[in-house]
Amino acid sequence: MSAQNSIPEQARLVIIGAGPGGYAAAFKAAELGLEVTLVDPEANPGGVCLHRGCIPSKALLHVAKLVEEAGEAADIGVTFAAPTIDVDRVRAWKDEVIGKLTGGLGTKVTQENLTYVRGMARFKDAKTLEVTGIDGATGDMAFEQAIVATGSRPMMLPGVESGDRIIDSTGALALADVPDSLLVVGGGYIGLELGSAYAALGSKVSVVEMTQGLLPGCDRDLVSVLKRRLDHKFEAIMLSTKVAGLKEQKKTVKVTLEDKKGQTSELRFDRVLVSIGRRPNTGNLGLENTPVELDDHGFVKVDGQRRTAAPHIFAIGDIAGEPMLAHKAYAEAHVAAEAAAGRPAVYDPRAIPAVVFTDPEIAWCGLTETEARAQKIKVKTAKLPWRGVGRTLTLGREDGITKLIVDPESERILGVAVAGPGAGELIAEGVLAMEMAAVAEDLRKTIHPHPTLSETLYETAEMLFKG
Ligand code: FAD
């Protein structure tokens, strides 16, 4: 059918939110023959991921990679002039990338069995939505089944409002300009990715993180590979330090920092990017008018098919819990769509990869060493530093590590982690190995192409069988 602004009175399956969860569920359900109505305020589907998340951040990180590699090429005898950055063109290119992807999805929602409604939906009760179109007109929509995929939004520091100088990830990705100095509040993956992009574009970037290390939750040996490089890229990385105050002034932001001893200091930055986490979009959804339940963190409680406490209402993606990642939303979307179509389906992944797209990248799946320690799980670990590996030398990048975590009895692979350029691509092999219940021997016996970084996975498996 088509994209439309009028609000249908009936829906067989309504999907609220057209991010990676919502649009993937819509396409799958339509393919399975269900009549689908997809509701989202944006002109085209895409959600946070395509409009203001995964895709624009990776586009900017690609620009960063070009700038940095050109700068480092002098070490191997190729010298480029210092880059001239045309911010308007960079922004336009990033927007073109977004436009191509979301435009493609916009065309796809005109397929048979699909109706795309631009608007915001709210539950009046467990069988009726009130939809407010972007023109302000409202209408009730009775539905048989619903999939809630309203995603998440950035958290702000208490009492602080975003503005011209205090921005969140959405503001940073808009790339209004390249500030001389930027403070990133929060050393998680979003802050480090965006901080890296701005540093390459020319900002003096500092990071402040409340806990003792960057990327809380990630194994420290992986983080230290990244930190060594970020220490050169960033002006300062202030750990165990809190932001006690932020005040937007005419030309700068006055930041009060408090270290672990309680001592305060004041610094000024042109811009402050607050990236301290994300919170699920459950407010203003009228969920209280339905039996749907939330957990203590504000996520919708779901079962293995992503059904909520009201079995005809499903929830997927960021709103349905950690990890808040697009590929987790896609996987849940397919399960929920199949379950809505009456097919047997369950969400039960062995491993969900996590990738930090910094330089070097960090990627892992399955059990981490940190989790094994905390949960007192006995594991055998092999770690291969990338120094001296053929492919890493030919790339001029020996700053990496590949790690395998296996069960000491069965040698079944429990976790895989990689820090180094290309880690995000390499981890897919680890995910497949885990889904196939591979043992270390399988990885060791698999012939890997030479010379590639993937050989580090096989070589790490090999280490488990030595002495
Ligand atoms: P979303 O993408 O958040 O989409 C929800 C949609 O619902 C939105 O379009 C919203 O407008 C709409 N909506 C909300 N309320 C209503 C309502 N009441 N009625 C109708 N529509 C509504 N993940 C990765 O896997 N890899 C990455 O590299 C990555 N990088 C990221 C970088 C940044 C800067 C950010 C912010 C996020 C990144 N993420 C990444 C996370 C990823 O974007 C999310 O996990 C993903 O978008 C979640 O998909 P979703 O479908 O749950 O919701």
XYZ file of C-alpha atoms and ligand atoms in Angstrom:
520
model
C 0.000 0.000 0.000
C 1.484 3.375 0.829
C 2.780 6.039 3.196
C -0.084 8.224 4.387
C -1.022 10.918 6.864
C -4.637 9.814 7.464
C -5.049 7.521 10.440
C -6.547 4.098 9.682
C -9.350 3.107 12.080
C -8.336 -0.555 12.151
C -5.020 -2.388 12.109
C -4.355 -6.114 12.017
C -0.781 -5.570 13.295
C 0.369 -2.104 14.312
C 4.049 -1.400 14.882
C 4.911 1.680 16.904
C 8.302 3.132 15.985
C 10.196 2.609 12.720
C 13.771 2.119 13.919
C 15.759 -1.080 13.259
C 13.294 -2.980 15.456
C 10.116 -1.504 14.002
C 10.968 -1.470 10.310
C 12.533 -4.956 10.410
C 9.421 -6.315 12.147
C 7.178 -4.532 9.623
C 8.967 -5.991 6.590
C 9.062 -9.474 8.092
C 5.390 -9.447 9.125
C 4.302 -8.092 5.725
C 6.366 -10.801 4.024
C 4.559 -13.379 6.168
C 1.251 -12.041 4.861
C 0.074 -9.862 7.757
C -1.510 -6.462 7.071
C 0.900 -4.095 8.832
C 0.526 -0.458 9.910
C 3.826 1.177 10.878
C 3.641 4.445 12.863
C 6.567 6.858 13.278
C 6.877 10.662 13.153
C 9.807 10.712 10.691
C 9.257 11.155 6.952
C 11.105 7.888 6.359
C 11.801 4.877 8.612
C 15.239 4.494 10.187
C 14.858 5.443 13.853
C 17.794 6.580 15.921
C 20.178 4.169 14.215
C 19.876 5.620 10.732
C 18.866 9.210 11.468
C 21.027 10.050 14.507
C 23.000 7.022 15.692
C 24.900 4.124 14.117
C 25.041 5.382 10.548
C 25.943 9.090 10.911
C 28.490 8.256 13.622
C 30.179 5.669 11.395
C 30.190 8.102 8.467
C 32.042 10.653 10.627
C 34.395 7.968 11.897
C 35.242 7.093 8.310
C 36.289 10.708 7.756
C 38.368 10.447 10.936
C 40.049 7.277 9.661
C 41.042 8.946 6.389
C 42.493 11.955 8.206
C 44.444 9.831 10.664
C 45.771 7.312 8.187
C 46.933 10.104 5.905
C 48.716 11.713 8.871
C 50.401 8.466 9.892
C 51.472 7.548 6.368
C 54.555 9.737 6.823
C 55.971 6.936 9.013
C 56.087 4.623 6.003
C 57.394 7.206 3.587
C 54.257 8.795 2.151
C 53.664 12.366 3.212
C 50.411 14.206 2.591
C 49.794 17.878 3.267
C 47.722 18.670 6.374
C 44.056 18.118 5.496
C 41.678 20.964 4.770
C 38.339 20.064 6.299
C 35.263 21.420 4.565
C 32.774 20.858 7.386
C 29.792 21.752 5.197
C 30.773 19.075 2.680
C 31.449 16.489 5.403
C 28.021 17.237 6.895
C 26.367 17.077 3.485
C 28.028 13.735 2.690
C 26.936 12.314 6.047
C 23.376 13.514 5.346
C 23.501 11.980 1.860
C 24.403 8.627 3.410
C 21.459 8.919 5.817
C 19.187 10.060 2.977
C 20.082 7.101 0.767
C 19.429 4.547 3.487
C 16.247 6.074 4.911
C 14.976 6.919 1.418
C 15.427 3.266 0.454
C 13.377 2.218 3.466
C 10.795 4.891 2.580
C 10.330 3.199 -0.788
C 10.132 -0.215 0.829
C 7.260 0.811 3.144
C 5.090 1.380 0.094
C 5.072 -2.371 -0.568
C 2.012 -4.588 -0.402
C 0.543 -5.250 3.062
C 2.242 -2.159 4.546
C 0.858 1.236 5.525
C 3.236 3.871 6.895
C 1.567 6.514 9.051
C 3.534 9.581 10.111
C 2.590 10.287 13.696
C 2.913 9.425 17.369
C 0.923 6.608 18.920
C -0.335 6.211 22.477
C -2.285 3.358 24.053
C -5.808 4.329 25.143
C -6.359 0.746 26.255
C -5.014 -2.695 25.391
C -6.861 -2.751 22.048
C -6.889 0.896 20.958
C -4.233 3.437 20.065
C -4.667 7.168 19.808
C -2.528 8.368 16.935
C -1.569 12.009 16.483
C -0.524 12.700 12.923
C 2.263 15.149 12.134
C -0.437 17.600 10.994
C -1.814 17.509 14.573
C -4.969 15.556 13.668
C -5.757 12.700 16.035
C -7.666 9.483 15.524
C -8.288 6.174 17.236
C -6.927 2.969 15.761
C -8.281 -0.384 16.935
C -5.675 -3.124 16.601
C -5.507 -6.892 16.944
C -1.787 -7.101 17.718
C 0.899 -4.485 18.383
C 4.682 -4.400 18.439
C 6.142 -1.564 20.498
C 9.545 -0.450 19.162
C 9.839 3.128 20.381
C 13.562 2.911 21.161
C 15.509 5.120 23.539
C 16.772 8.668 23.975
C 19.937 10.227 25.438
C 20.069 10.887 29.175
C 21.054 14.374 30.402
C 22.804 15.288 33.620
C 20.264 16.196 36.312
C 19.266 19.859 36.148
C 21.090 20.416 32.844
C 19.354 21.232 29.566
C 20.928 20.740 26.181
C 21.449 23.903 24.184
C 23.846 25.391 21.651
C 26.944 24.536 23.664
C 25.778 21.615 25.812
C 24.849 18.908 23.359
C 23.886 15.246 23.305
C 24.784 12.660 20.644
C 22.091 14.014 18.325
C 23.572 17.516 18.590
C 27.095 16.202 18.051
C 26.046 14.283 14.929
C 24.381 17.376 13.491
C 27.982 18.684 13.156
C 27.040 22.367 13.369
C 30.766 23.161 13.399
C 34.050 21.849 14.762
C 34.591 23.490 18.171
C 38.142 24.357 19.264
C 37.630 22.461 22.488
C 35.141 19.739 23.347
C 34.542 17.994 26.652
C 32.943 14.575 26.371
C 31.113 13.649 29.565
C 31.020 9.845 29.770
C 33.640 7.373 28.587
C 31.192 4.900 27.048
C 31.195 3.840 23.409
C 29.100 6.729 22.092
C 31.268 9.369 23.788
C 34.519 7.778 22.636
C 33.318 7.318 19.050
C 32.064 10.887 18.743
C 35.079 12.266 20.626
C 37.373 10.429 18.188
C 35.527 11.860 15.195
C 35.742 15.439 16.506
C 39.416 15.005 17.453
C 40.241 13.967 13.884
C 38.273 16.926 12.526
C 40.407 19.249 14.641
C 38.823 19.692 18.087
C 40.888 19.437 21.260
C 38.891 16.701 22.957
C 38.887 15.886 26.664
C 36.934 13.067 28.285
C 35.649 12.890 31.823
C 34.493 9.531 33.202
C 33.057 8.940 36.659
C 34.335 5.347 37.043
C 37.961 4.183 37.149
C 38.229 3.332 33.453
C 36.878 3.927 29.976
C 34.167 1.626 28.597
C 32.904 0.340 31.943
C 32.061 -3.371 31.696
C 34.563 -4.097 28.929
C 37.659 -6.226 29.727
C 40.563 -3.992 30.817
C 43.167 -5.601 28.524
C 41.053 -4.618 25.518
C 40.466 -1.117 26.831
C 44.172 -0.520 27.445
C 44.905 -1.146 23.737
C 42.478 1.665 22.913
C 43.509 3.941 25.757
C 47.151 3.954 24.659
C 46.067 5.498 21.365
C 43.427 7.805 22.821
C 46.028 9.207 25.236
C 47.744 10.681 22.158
C 44.559 11.708 20.378
C 42.769 13.391 23.258
C 43.928 16.369 25.314
C 42.994 14.675 28.572
C 41.199 11.603 29.886
C 40.022 12.304 33.405
C 38.977 9.115 35.195
C 37.276 8.782 38.589
C 36.075 12.334 38.027
C 32.536 13.670 38.183
C 30.931 16.670 36.571
C 29.632 18.676 39.526
C 28.300 21.565 37.460
C 27.787 22.747 33.885
C 26.954 26.320 33.027
C 26.432 27.493 29.489
C 27.948 30.938 29.066
C 28.069 33.263 26.085
C 31.120 31.785 24.427
C 32.010 28.765 26.537
C 30.653 26.236 28.984
C 31.966 26.495 32.530
C 32.498 22.991 33.875
C 33.056 22.135 37.529
C 34.807 18.815 37.983
C 35.156 16.842 41.184
C 37.869 14.208 41.587
C 37.658 11.113 43.801
C 39.099 13.033 46.769
C 36.265 15.538 46.471
C 38.527 18.289 45.166
C 36.891 20.548 42.612
C 38.341 22.391 39.644
C 36.867 24.616 36.960
C 37.538 24.325 33.238
C 36.060 25.975 30.163
C 35.183 24.326 26.863
C 33.595 25.568 23.662
C 31.174 22.657 23.693
C 30.258 19.859 26.070
C 28.903 16.576 24.748
C 26.934 14.715 27.397
C 26.901 10.984 26.614
C 26.105 9.314 29.906
C 23.727 6.646 28.655
C 20.305 6.182 27.125
C 16.864 5.614 28.572
C 13.957 3.652 27.031
C 11.091 5.648 25.491
C 8.262 4.329 27.635
C 6.861 7.690 28.777
C 3.865 9.205 26.953
C 3.023 5.810 25.483
C 0.007 5.173 27.675
C 1.415 1.794 28.740
C -0.299 2.335 32.094
C -3.600 1.875 30.236
C -2.551 -1.681 29.318
C -1.363 -4.706 31.336
C 2.202 -4.149 29.953
C 4.775 -4.158 32.785
C 8.139 -2.417 33.161
C 11.201 -3.683 35.031
C 13.205 -1.688 37.597
C 15.296 -0.067 34.843
C 12.233 1.128 32.928
C 12.455 -1.512 30.169
C 9.330 -3.352 29.047
C 9.220 -6.894 30.458
C 9.045 -9.483 27.669
C 9.131 -13.263 27.268
C 11.101 -15.371 24.785
C 8.824 -14.324 21.921
C 9.000 -10.682 22.994
C 5.399 -10.780 24.219
C 4.628 -8.412 27.071
C 2.306 -9.116 30.004
C -0.461 -8.488 27.412
C 0.352 -11.393 25.041
C -0.971 -9.638 21.897
C 1.399 -6.704 22.531
C 5.087 -7.319 21.801
C 8.081 -5.106 22.645
C 11.432 -5.160 20.845
C 14.646 -3.183 20.515
C 15.986 -0.650 22.998
C 12.672 -0.473 24.845
C 12.888 -4.206 25.627
C 16.224 -4.155 27.441
C 19.982 -4.353 27.096
C 22.035 -4.484 25.027
C 20.623 -1.419 23.315
C 22.017 -2.252 19.891
C 20.507 -2.249 16.416
C 21.371 -5.879 15.592
C 19.690 -7.043 18.796
C 16.590 -5.091 17.705
C 16.662 -6.762 14.240
C 16.869 -10.222 15.789
C 13.986 -9.545 18.178
C 11.967 -8.009 15.324
C 12.054 -11.228 13.334
C 11.032 -13.311 16.345
C 8.126 -10.985 17.235
C 6.910 -10.788 13.626
C 6.971 -14.564 13.253
C 5.234 -15.055 16.592
C 2.578 -12.472 15.594
C 2.029 -14.477 12.403
C 1.480 -17.600 14.493
C 4.810 -19.224 13.676
C 7.038 -20.931 16.219
C 9.882 -18.553 17.087
C 12.008 -17.749 20.095
C 14.688 -15.188 20.864
C 17.561 -17.184 22.326
C 20.920 -15.977 20.971
C 24.145 -17.630 22.154
C 26.053 -14.392 21.613
C 25.256 -10.783 20.776
C 28.296 -8.923 19.468
C 29.245 -5.519 20.851
C 31.494 -3.247 18.813
C 33.133 0.035 19.744
C 34.002 1.716 16.437
C 36.931 3.721 17.749
C 40.447 3.382 16.384
C 41.429 0.722 17.278
C 38.038 -0.942 17.401
C 37.021 -3.175 20.278
C 34.597 -6.029 19.740
C 33.462 -8.937 21.828
C 30.751 -11.552 22.116
C 29.672 -14.092 24.678
C 31.296 -14.272 28.095
C 33.891 -11.668 29.024
C 36.747 -12.296 31.462
C 35.248 -9.637 33.729
C 31.938 -11.530 33.834
C 33.679 -14.885 34.328
C 35.526 -13.455 37.346
C 32.423 -11.807 38.807
C 30.319 -14.942 38.331
C 33.174 -17.263 39.459
C 32.975 -19.251 36.212
C 36.094 -21.358 35.574
C 37.533 -20.519 32.167
C 40.699 -21.052 30.143
C 41.866 -17.967 28.273
C 44.271 -17.464 25.386
C 45.441 -13.998 24.345
C 47.396 -13.189 21.242
C 49.031 -9.756 21.107
C 49.185 -8.620 17.485
C 52.902 -7.786 17.574
C 54.736 -9.580 14.809
C 51.657 -11.040 13.081
C 52.076 -10.855 9.280
C 48.980 -8.878 8.398
C 49.263 -6.450 11.314
C 52.826 -5.599 10.218
C 51.797 -5.008 6.597
C 49.090 -2.643 7.834
C 51.514 -0.838 10.113
C 49.169 -1.589 13.006
C 50.460 -4.010 15.605
C 48.311 -2.476 18.353
C 45.835 -5.260 18.876
C 44.927 -8.303 20.864
C 42.732 -11.334 20.135
C 41.314 -13.324 23.005
C 39.442 -16.589 23.345
C 37.647 -17.693 26.470
C 36.852 -21.406 26.594
C 35.411 -23.924 28.980
C 38.430 -25.720 30.532
C 36.742 -29.149 30.343
C 34.943 -29.180 26.997
C 37.022 -26.427 25.333
C 33.767 -25.009 24.035
C 34.136 -21.364 23.085
C 32.413 -19.193 25.684
C 33.625 -15.782 24.586
C 35.643 -14.058 21.889
C 37.152 -10.574 22.037
C 39.279 -8.515 19.695
C 40.861 -5.087 20.059
C 42.505 -3.705 16.941
C 41.688 -2.237 13.536
C 38.885 -4.235 11.916
C 37.786 -5.886 15.182
C 34.137 -5.155 14.323
C 34.367 -7.313 11.200
C 36.439 -10.053 12.854
C 33.981 -10.620 15.686
C 31.365 -12.053 13.303
C 33.438 -15.247 13.126
C 33.351 -15.474 16.915
C 29.570 -15.028 16.945
C 29.140 -17.790 14.361
C 31.508 -20.061 16.293
C 29.433 -19.553 19.421
C 26.093 -20.044 17.650
C 27.439 -23.305 16.193
C 28.659 -24.410 19.662
C 32.223 -24.601 18.309
C 35.123 -25.820 20.411
C 38.615 -24.312 20.195
C 39.677 -27.225 17.986
C 37.091 -26.165 15.339
C 38.602 -22.709 15.139
C 42.119 -24.131 15.052
C 41.242 -26.560 12.236
C 39.427 -23.958 10.131
C 41.696 -22.768 7.336
C 41.911 -18.981 7.519
C 43.039 -16.891 4.548
C 46.598 -15.599 4.685
C 47.622 -12.905 5.323
C 44.550 -11.574 7.148
C 43.699 -10.365 10.607
C 41.317 -13.334 10.860
C 44.389 -15.528 11.275
C 44.728 -14.072 14.772
C 41.588 -16.031 15.734
C 43.058 -19.277 14.531
C 46.430 -18.514 16.098
C 44.783 -17.715 19.424
C 42.977 -21.081 19.296
C 46.328 -22.703 18.516
C 47.767 -21.200 21.739
C 45.308 -23.232 23.790
C 46.950 -26.426 22.580
C 50.543 -25.429 23.268
C 52.430 -26.587 26.371
P 15.042 3.479 17.648
O 16.047 3.344 16.609
O 15.298 4.365 18.812
O 13.704 3.938 16.921
C 12.540 4.203 17.620
C 11.598 4.980 16.718
O 10.350 5.085 17.393
C 12.056 6.410 16.443
O 12.016 6.670 15.065
C 11.041 7.273 17.195
O 10.774 8.494 16.544
C 9.819 6.378 17.186
N 8.865 6.627 18.271
C 9.141 6.884 19.576
N 7.976 7.036 20.256
C 6.979 6.874 19.367
C 5.569 6.895 19.463
N 4.959 7.112 20.611
N 4.834 6.704 18.335
C 5.449 6.462 17.144
N 6.780 6.419 16.994
C 7.539 6.619 18.098
N 23.788 0.367 17.726
C 24.519 -0.548 17.060
O 24.119 -1.707 16.981
N 25.706 -0.203 16.452
C 26.186 1.063 16.494
O 27.253 1.333 15.946
C 25.439 2.043 17.190
N 25.881 3.324 17.247
C 25.118 4.262 17.867
C 25.579 5.566 17.901
C 24.843 6.541 18.521
C 25.348 7.958 18.539
C 23.591 6.201 19.130
C 22.757 7.250 19.803
C 23.120 4.906 19.112
C 23.885 3.919 18.480
N 23.461 2.588 18.446
C 24.212 1.647 17.796
C 22.225 2.146 19.111
C 21.094 1.979 18.091
O 20.875 3.204 17.444
C 19.841 1.514 18.783
O 20.112 0.339 19.508
C 18.734 1.230 17.791
O 18.421 2.378 17.046
C 17.480 0.749 18.526
O 16.493 0.497 17.602
P 14.963 0.563 18.028
O 14.192 0.071 16.844
O 14.751 -0.094 19.324
O 14.621 2.098 18.291
